[in-house]
XYZ file of C-alpha atoms in Angstrom:
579
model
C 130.535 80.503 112.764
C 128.474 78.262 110.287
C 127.617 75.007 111.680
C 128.285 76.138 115.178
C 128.284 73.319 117.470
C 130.052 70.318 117.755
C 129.452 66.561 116.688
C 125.835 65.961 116.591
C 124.351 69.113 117.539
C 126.361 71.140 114.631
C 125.602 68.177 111.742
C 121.831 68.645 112.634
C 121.820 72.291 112.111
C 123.573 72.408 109.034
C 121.018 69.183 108.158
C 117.981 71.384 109.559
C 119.453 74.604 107.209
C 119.859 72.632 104.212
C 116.489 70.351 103.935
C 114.755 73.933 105.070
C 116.130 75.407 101.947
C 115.117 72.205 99.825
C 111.525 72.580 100.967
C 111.283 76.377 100.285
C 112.715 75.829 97.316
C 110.675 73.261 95.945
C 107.493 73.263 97.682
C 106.573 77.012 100.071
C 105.653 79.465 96.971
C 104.634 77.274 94.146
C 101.495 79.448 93.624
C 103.707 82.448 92.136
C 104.605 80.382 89.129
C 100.733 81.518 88.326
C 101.888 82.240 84.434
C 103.376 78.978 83.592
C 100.102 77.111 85.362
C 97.686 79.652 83.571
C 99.314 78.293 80.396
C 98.415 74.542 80.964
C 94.903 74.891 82.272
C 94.088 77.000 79.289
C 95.417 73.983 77.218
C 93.216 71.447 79.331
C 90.309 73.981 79.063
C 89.422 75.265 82.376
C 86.722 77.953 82.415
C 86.487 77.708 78.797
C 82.625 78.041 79.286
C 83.540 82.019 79.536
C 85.183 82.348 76.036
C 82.464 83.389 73.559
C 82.494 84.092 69.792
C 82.292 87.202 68.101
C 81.180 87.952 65.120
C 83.441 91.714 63.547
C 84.521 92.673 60.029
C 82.504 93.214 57.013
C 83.042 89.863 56.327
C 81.882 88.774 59.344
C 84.659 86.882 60.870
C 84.118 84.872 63.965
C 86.698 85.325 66.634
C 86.362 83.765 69.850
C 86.813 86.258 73.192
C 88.333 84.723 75.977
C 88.810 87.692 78.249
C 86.283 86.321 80.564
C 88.401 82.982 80.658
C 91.438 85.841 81.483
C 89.344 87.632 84.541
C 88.671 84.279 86.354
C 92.344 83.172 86.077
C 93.119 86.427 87.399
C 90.487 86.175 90.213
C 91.492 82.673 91.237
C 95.169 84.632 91.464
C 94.212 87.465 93.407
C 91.449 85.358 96.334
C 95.350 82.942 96.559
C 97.856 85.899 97.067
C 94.900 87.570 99.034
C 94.618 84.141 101.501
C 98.420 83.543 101.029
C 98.761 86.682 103.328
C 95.753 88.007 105.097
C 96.350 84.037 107.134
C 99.580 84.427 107.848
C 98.080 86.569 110.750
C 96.512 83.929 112.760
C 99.300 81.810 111.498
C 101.412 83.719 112.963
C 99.379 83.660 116.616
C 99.553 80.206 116.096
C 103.087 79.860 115.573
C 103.670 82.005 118.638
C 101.105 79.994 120.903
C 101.835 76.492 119.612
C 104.910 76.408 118.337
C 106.853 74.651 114.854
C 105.587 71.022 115.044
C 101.649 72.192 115.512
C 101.913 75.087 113.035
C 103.808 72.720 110.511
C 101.319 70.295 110.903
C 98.705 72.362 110.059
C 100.633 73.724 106.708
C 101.423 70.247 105.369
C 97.644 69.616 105.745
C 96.447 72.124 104.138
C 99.406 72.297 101.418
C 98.542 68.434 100.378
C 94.888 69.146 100.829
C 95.099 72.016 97.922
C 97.253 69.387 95.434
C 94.799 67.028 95.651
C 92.286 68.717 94.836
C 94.371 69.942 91.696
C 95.322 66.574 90.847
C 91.473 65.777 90.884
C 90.375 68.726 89.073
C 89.022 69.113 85.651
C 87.668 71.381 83.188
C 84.409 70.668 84.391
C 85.364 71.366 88.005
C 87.018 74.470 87.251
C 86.091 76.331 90.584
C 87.850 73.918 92.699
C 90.772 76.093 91.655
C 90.377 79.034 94.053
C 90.628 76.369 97.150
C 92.970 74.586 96.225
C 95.267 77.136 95.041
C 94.452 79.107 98.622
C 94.994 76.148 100.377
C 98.723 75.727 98.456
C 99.709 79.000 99.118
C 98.938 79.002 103.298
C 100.422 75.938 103.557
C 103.665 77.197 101.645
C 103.776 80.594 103.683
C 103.639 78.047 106.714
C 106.564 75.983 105.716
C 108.188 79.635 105.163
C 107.212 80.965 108.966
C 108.786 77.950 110.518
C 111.936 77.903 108.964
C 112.828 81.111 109.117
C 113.688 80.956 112.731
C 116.954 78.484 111.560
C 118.593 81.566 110.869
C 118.936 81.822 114.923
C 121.071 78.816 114.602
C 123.858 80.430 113.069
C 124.029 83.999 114.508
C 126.269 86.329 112.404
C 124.764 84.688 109.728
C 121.383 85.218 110.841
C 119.849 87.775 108.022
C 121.927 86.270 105.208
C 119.869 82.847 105.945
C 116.633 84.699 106.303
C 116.932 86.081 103.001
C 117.781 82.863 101.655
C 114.817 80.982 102.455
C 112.923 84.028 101.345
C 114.956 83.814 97.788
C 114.271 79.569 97.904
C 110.518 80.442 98.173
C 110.365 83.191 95.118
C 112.243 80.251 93.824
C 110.031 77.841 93.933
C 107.524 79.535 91.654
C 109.934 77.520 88.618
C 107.890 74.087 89.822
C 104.894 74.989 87.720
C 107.493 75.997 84.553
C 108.724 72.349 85.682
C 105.026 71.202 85.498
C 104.310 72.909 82.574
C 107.659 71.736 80.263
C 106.736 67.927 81.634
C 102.867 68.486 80.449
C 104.121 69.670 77.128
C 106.311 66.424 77.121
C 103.298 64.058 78.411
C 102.809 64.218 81.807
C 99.801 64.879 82.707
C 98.809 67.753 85.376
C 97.401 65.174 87.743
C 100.169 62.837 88.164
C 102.433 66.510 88.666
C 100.409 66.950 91.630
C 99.486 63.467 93.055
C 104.140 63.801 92.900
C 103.501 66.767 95.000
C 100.964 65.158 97.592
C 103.102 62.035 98.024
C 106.104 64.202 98.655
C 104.272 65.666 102.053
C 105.948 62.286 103.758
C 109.010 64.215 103.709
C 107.872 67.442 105.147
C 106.925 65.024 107.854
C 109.682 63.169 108.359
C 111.289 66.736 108.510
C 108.916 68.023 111.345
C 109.872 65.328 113.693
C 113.474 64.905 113.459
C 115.196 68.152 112.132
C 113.022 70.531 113.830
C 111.730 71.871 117.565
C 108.828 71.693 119.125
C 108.441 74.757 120.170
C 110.479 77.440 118.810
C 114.907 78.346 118.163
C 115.565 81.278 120.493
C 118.010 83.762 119.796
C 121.065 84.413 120.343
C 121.540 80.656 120.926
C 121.730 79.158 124.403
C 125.031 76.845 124.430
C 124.105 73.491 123.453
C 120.559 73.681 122.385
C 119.288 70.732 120.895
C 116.011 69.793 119.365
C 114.130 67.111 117.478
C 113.688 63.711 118.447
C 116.175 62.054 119.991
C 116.795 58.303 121.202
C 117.431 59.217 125.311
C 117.327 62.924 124.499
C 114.799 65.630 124.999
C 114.922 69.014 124.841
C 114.636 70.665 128.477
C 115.133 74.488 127.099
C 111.940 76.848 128.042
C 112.167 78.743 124.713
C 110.039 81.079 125.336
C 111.343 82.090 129.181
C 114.283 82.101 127.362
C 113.370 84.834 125.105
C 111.780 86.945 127.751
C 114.524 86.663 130.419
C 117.349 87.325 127.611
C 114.583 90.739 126.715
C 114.179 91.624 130.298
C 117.900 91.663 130.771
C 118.867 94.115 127.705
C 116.124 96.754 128.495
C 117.344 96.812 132.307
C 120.676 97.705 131.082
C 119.359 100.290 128.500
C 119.900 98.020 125.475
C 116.664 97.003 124.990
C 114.444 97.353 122.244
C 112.683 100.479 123.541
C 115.340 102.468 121.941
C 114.270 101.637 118.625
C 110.685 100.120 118.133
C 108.858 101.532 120.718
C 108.199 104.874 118.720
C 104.173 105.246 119.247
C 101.550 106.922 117.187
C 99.569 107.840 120.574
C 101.703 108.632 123.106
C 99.077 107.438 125.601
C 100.742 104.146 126.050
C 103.803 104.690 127.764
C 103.800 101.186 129.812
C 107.289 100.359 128.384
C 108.760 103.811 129.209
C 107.271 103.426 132.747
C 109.176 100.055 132.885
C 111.738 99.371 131.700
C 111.989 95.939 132.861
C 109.510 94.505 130.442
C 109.653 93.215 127.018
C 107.861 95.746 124.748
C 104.565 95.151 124.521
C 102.889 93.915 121.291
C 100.372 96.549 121.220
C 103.279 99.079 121.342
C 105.384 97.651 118.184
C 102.148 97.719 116.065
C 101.564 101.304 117.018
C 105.319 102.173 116.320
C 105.873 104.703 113.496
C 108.703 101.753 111.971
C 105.830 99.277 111.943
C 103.732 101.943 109.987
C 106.114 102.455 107.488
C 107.525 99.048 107.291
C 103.813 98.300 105.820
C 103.551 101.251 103.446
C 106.797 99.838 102.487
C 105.994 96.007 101.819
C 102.135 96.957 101.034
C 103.323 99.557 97.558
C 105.229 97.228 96.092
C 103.508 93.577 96.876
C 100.619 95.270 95.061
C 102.712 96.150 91.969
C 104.203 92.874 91.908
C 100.827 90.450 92.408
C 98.822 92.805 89.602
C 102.282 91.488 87.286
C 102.404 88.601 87.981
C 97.973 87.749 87.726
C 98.544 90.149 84.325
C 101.325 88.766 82.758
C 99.481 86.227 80.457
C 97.173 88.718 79.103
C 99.757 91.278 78.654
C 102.268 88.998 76.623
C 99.078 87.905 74.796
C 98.677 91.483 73.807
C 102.221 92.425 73.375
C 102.821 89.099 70.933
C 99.407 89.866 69.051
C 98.527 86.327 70.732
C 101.240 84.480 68.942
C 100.849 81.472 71.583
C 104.395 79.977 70.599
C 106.253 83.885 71.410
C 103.887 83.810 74.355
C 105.177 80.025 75.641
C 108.606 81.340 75.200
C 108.246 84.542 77.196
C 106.667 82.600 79.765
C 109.105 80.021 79.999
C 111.775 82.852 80.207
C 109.773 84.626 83.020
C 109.685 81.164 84.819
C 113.153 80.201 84.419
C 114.405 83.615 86.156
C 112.404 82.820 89.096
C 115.078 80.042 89.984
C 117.590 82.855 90.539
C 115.967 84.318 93.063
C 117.582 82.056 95.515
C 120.952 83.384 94.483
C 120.107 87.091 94.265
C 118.301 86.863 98.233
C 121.886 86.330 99.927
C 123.275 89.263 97.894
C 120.437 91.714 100.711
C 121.223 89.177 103.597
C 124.961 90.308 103.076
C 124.167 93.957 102.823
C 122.404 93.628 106.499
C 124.992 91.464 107.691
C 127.932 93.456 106.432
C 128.297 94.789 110.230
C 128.705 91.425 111.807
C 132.264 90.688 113.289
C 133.304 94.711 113.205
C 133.529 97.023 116.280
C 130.653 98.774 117.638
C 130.631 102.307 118.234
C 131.094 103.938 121.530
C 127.819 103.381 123.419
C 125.898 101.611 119.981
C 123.966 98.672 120.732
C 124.129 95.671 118.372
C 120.413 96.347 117.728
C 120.780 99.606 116.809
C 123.881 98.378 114.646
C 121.493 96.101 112.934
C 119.114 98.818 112.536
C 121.042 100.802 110.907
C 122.227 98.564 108.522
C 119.318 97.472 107.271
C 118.463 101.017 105.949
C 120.486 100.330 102.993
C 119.044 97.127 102.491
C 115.709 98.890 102.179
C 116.347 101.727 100.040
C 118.089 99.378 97.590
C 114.945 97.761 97.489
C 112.920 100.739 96.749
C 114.828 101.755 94.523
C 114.940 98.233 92.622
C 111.057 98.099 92.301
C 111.184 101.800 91.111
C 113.238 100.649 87.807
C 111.478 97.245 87.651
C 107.689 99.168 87.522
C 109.394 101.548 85.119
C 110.391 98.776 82.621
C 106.786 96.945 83.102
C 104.643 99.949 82.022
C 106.643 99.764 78.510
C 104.657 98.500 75.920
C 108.048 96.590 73.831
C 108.042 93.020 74.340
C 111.852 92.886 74.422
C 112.226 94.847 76.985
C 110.234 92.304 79.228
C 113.487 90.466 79.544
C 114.834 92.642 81.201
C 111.356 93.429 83.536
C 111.641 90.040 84.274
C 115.148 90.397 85.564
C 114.634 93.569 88.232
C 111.380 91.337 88.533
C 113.224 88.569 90.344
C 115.659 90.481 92.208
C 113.227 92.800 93.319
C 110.859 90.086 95.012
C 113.503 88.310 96.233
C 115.088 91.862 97.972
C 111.376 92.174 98.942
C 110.307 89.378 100.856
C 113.780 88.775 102.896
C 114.041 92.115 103.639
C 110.458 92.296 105.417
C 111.475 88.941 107.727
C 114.684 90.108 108.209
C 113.474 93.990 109.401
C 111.113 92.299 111.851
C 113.178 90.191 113.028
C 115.955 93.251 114.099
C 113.321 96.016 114.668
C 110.812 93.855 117.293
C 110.907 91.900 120.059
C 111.337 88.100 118.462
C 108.587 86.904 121.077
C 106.718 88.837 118.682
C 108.218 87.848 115.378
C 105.275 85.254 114.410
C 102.133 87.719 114.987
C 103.957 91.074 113.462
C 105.053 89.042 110.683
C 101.416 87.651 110.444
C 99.842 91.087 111.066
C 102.566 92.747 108.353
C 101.576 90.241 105.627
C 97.956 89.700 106.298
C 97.369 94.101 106.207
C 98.963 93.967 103.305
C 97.343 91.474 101.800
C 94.143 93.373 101.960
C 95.971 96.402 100.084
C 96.785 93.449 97.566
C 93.195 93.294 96.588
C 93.143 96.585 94.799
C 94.928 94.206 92.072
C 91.030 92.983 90.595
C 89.731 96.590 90.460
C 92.597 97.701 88.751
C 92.461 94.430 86.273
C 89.037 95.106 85.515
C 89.692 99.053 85.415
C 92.266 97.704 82.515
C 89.825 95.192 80.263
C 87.086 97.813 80.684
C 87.625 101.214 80.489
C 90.974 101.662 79.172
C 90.232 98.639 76.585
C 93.101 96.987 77.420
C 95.764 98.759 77.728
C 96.868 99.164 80.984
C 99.469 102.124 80.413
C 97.843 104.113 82.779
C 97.156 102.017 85.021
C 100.743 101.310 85.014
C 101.891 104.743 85.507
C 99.858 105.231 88.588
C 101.507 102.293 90.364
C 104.847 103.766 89.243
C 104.187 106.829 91.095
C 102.599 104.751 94.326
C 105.859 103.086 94.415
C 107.891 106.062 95.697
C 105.829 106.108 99.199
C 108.565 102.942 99.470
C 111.512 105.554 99.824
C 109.772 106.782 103.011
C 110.454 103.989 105.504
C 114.224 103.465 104.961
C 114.777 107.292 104.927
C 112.907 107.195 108.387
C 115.361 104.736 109.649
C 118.230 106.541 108.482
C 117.384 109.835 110.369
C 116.821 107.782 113.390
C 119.930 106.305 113.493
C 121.601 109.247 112.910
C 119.564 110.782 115.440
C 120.754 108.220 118.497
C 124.499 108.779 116.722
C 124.169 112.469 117.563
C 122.626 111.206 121.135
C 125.384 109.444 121.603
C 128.014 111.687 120.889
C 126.381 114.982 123.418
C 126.406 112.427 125.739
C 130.067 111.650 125.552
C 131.160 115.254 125.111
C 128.838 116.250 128.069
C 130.746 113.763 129.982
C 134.387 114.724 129.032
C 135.128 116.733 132.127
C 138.309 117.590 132.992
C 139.549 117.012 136.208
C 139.789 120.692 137.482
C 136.135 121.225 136.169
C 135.147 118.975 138.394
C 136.931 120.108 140.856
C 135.274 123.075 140.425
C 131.784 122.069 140.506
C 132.427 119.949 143.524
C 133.547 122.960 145.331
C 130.670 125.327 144.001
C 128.343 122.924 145.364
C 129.444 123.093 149.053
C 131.076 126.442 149.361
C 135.083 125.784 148.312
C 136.454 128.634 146.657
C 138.187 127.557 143.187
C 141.888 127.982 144.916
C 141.256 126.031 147.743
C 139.506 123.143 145.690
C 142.120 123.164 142.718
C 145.315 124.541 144.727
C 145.144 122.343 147.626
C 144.846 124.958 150.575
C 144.825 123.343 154.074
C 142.067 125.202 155.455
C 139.841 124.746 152.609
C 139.348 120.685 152.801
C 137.728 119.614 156.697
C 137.550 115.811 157.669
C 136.135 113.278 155.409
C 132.723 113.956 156.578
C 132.678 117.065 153.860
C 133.195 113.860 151.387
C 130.505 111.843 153.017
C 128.094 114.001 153.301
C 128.316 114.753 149.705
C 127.911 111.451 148.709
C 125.032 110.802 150.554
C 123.126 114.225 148.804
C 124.361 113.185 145.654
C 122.364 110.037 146.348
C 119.341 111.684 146.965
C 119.141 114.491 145.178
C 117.689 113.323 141.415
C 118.545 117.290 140.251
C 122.297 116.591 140.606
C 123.967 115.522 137.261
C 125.712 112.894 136.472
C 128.907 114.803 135.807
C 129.062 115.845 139.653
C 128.770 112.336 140.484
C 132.070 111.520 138.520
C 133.586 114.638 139.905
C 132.975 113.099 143.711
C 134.429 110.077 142.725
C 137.665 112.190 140.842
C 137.853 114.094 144.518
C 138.238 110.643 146.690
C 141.147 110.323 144.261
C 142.411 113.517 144.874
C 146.498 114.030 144.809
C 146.158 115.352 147.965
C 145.896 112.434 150.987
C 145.018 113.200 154.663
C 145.631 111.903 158.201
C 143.098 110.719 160.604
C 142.712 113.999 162.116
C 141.800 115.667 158.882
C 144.945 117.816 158.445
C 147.447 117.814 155.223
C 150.169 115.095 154.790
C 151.564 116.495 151.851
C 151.215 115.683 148.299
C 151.799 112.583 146.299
């Protein structure tokens, strides 16, 4: 249930859950509000030394060309998404090794690092935009890594709080619309950010008392507390925790070998061999879900980073640079990045639509999981299909509504990917696939400059076709939740030979037991005194049955069906009569 726990323990969780939302909404993934930023440092002149003036017409009008101005902007963008990513790798390791307080550390160093070096900024000092901005965005995904793992807190809730911290960072892109309505009102971009900076007392004040040390296992141990405490400390090994819990559910066949240890090379078959471990690392990032899961994430990151840098420039185009259509565009874009934090729950739900039903004969909760999440994966697909779609038109109304898919799409996006990791892998794993998800991805996310400068150069502009293409890239997507599906259905079908193989009636086994050593079917099924000697017969099957590996499993049962045969014996071995 929400808020499980009692006194105490359950007012600091839902305390931990609802400051973590607070900070990824206001703080993790401020960088994505790119447009609305774009719009004030053009207004305070940054990299205005790029604009030059042109001289066309017969009458030789001047008219200044800023598209240089547009290509940094757009460069600074891409070198923060790229960083915002390709760190989260060793972020991740370092998350893993060190746990939340070190890693957290780290981000709010970084994070109020990068706004003061905003805050101190200037035209002049244009460049000290692509550090800063980088060193925003790592410190945001950071806040992001650690507080994903409060989802463990509240168990059948788990993936609907996942994708709501994902949905409270997309959400948090609407601080720079915040930043840019209070600069248009006289604030000036430097006290926005010292604001920001000063506010890193609370991420601290955060870190020590409303969050471990090391790490929130799941499922839960019963009364697991964390943060400091007058009296109290924390005595729970997270991490033997974690392995012991993995170690148990792969020794009774339940483990995650079922599902995410699908290799590429089948030469590492350590997990297969035992069973007893945890799956390895190695053999999750050479699983055919991990593969996928990046195609996935990779197609349609891509598509949304080269919108987002791109969106100035296009509405610039698209309004025939009227800058007050172009302000309110942008200020519309802005203001539906608040709602992603209401459209996230909407996939947590979808995943999390299994929770509190039955299981199927024989189905593991993991493979339950699993399979719900195909939907949630598809949908997404499917979402970024129509949302690339209504971004390669060239009418400006219909941005409105490219805005809209825009939104839900990212915010489908981003919780999905945490969410899928955290159901398909090992969670002693989470932090480095997560890391090594985002950070491969990130260096797919680079083909955004290329194709920015394939647009201002060659197709002058217009970047219909550039458009198009990503359209098409966008339906490799469909391939990694129709993967999941068949494999599901797959270990469904397993399931059910397995239970028809074993539904044996009685006289079959009778049968088989008497094939085996000799019996004819009358005397086995019939009862005939001569037939049946002295218990020995009984014993001595037993004893080949555990020895032999070639015997099946239904001749096993069909031993223990004879011990309860309706026909009982005397100590001598002859017939008593029946029951």
């Amino acid at each position: 249930m929400l808020g499980c726990g009692g006194g105490g323990v359950g007012l600091r969780y839902r305390l931990t859950l609802a400051t973590g939302l607070v900070e990824c909404l206001c703080f993790a993934g401020v960088v994505f509000g790119w447009a609305s930023l774009v719009f004030v440092l053009k207004t305070d002149g940054y990299f205005t030394d790029l604009c030059v003036n042109l001289t066309t017409g017969p009458n030789s009008t001047v008219e200044t060309d800023c598209s240089g101005q547009d290509e940094q902007f757009s460069l600074v963008f891409t070198v923060t998404s790229f960083m915002n990513n390709f760190l989260t790798l060793p972020n991740g390791f370092i998350f893993d090794r060190f746990g939340t307080m070190a890693t957290r550390l780290l981000g709010i160093c970084l994070y109020t690092t990068g706004t003061l070096m905003v805050a101190f900024s200037s035209s002049a000092l244009s460049m000290l935009l692509f550090p800063a901005l980088s060193f925003i965005a790592v410190g945001g995904i950071l806040f992001l890594i650690t507080n994903i793992q409060v989802g463990n807190l509240f168990g059948s809730h788990r993936s609907t709080i996942i994708t709501l911290y994902n949905g409270a960072f997309d959400s948090s892109s609407a601080v720079f619309l915040i930043i840019k309505v209070m600069y248009e009102g006289g604030v000036s971009l430097r006290s926005s950010f010292l604001i920001l900076s000063v506010c890193s007392v609370i991420h601290l004040l955060r870190t020590f008392f409303l969050m471990p040390n090391t790490h929130i296992p799941y499922p839960l141990p019963e009364g697991f507390t964390y943060g400091v405490s007058p009296g109290k400390s924390n005595s729970y090994n997270v991490e033997e925790i974690e392995k012991t819990r993995e170690m148990g559910m792969t020794s009774e066949g339940e483990g995650p070998a079922e599902t995410d240890d699908m290799p590429l090379q089948p030469d590492d078959g350590q997990q297969s061999e035992d069973s007893g471990k945890v799956a390895s690392f190695r053999s999750c990032v050479q699983s055919w879900f991990f593969l996928w899961h990046l195609v996935w994430l990779s197609v349609m990151q891509l598509r949304h980073y080269l919108f987002i840098g791109t969106l100035n420039p296009m509405l610039n185009r698209l309004a025939d640079n009227d800058s007050a259509l172009v302000s309110q565009y942008t200020n519309a874009f802005a203001f539906t990045q608040l709602c992603g934090v209401l459209c996230a729950p909407w996939n947590g739900l979808i995943m999390d639509r299994h929770k509190g039903k039955p299981l199927a004969p024989g189905e593991t909760d993991k493979e339950a999981d699993l399979r719900s999440s195909s939907l949630s994966l598809f949908l997404t697909s499917l979402q970024c299909l129509l949302f690339s779609i209504c971004a390669s038109s060239p009418l400006l109304p219909l941005q409105y509504l490219t805005f809209i898919l825009q939104v839900l799409n990212r915010s489908f996006l981003y919780g999905g990917n945490a969410a899928f990791i955290s159901i398909a892998f090992p969670g002693v794993h989470f932090g480095k696939l997560y890391g090594l998800v985002m950070s491969l991805s990130a260096v797919v996310s680079l083909l955004q400059y290329p194709c920015f400068a394939l647009v201002k150069g060659a197709l002058g502009g217009d970047p219909f076709y550039v458009n198009i293409a990503l359209t098409l890239l966008t339906l490799l997507a469909f391939i990694h939740p129709i993967n999941i599906f068949y494999h599901c259905r797959k270990l469904t079908n397993q399931r059910e030979d397995m239970a028809g193989g074993a539904a044996i009636t009685l006289a079959e086994a009778k049968i088989a037991v008497g094939s085996l050593y000799g019996f004819s079917a009358k005397s086995v099924t019939g009862g005939d005194n001569q037939a049946v000697e002295k218990s020995g017969r009984r014993r001595s099957y037993g004893e080949r049955s555990s020895t032999e590996n070639g015997e099946s499993r239904v001749l096993q049962l069909a031993a223990e069906e004879a011990e309860n045969e309706d026909v009982s014996y005397d100590n001598d071995g002859t017939d008593t009569g029946h029951m």
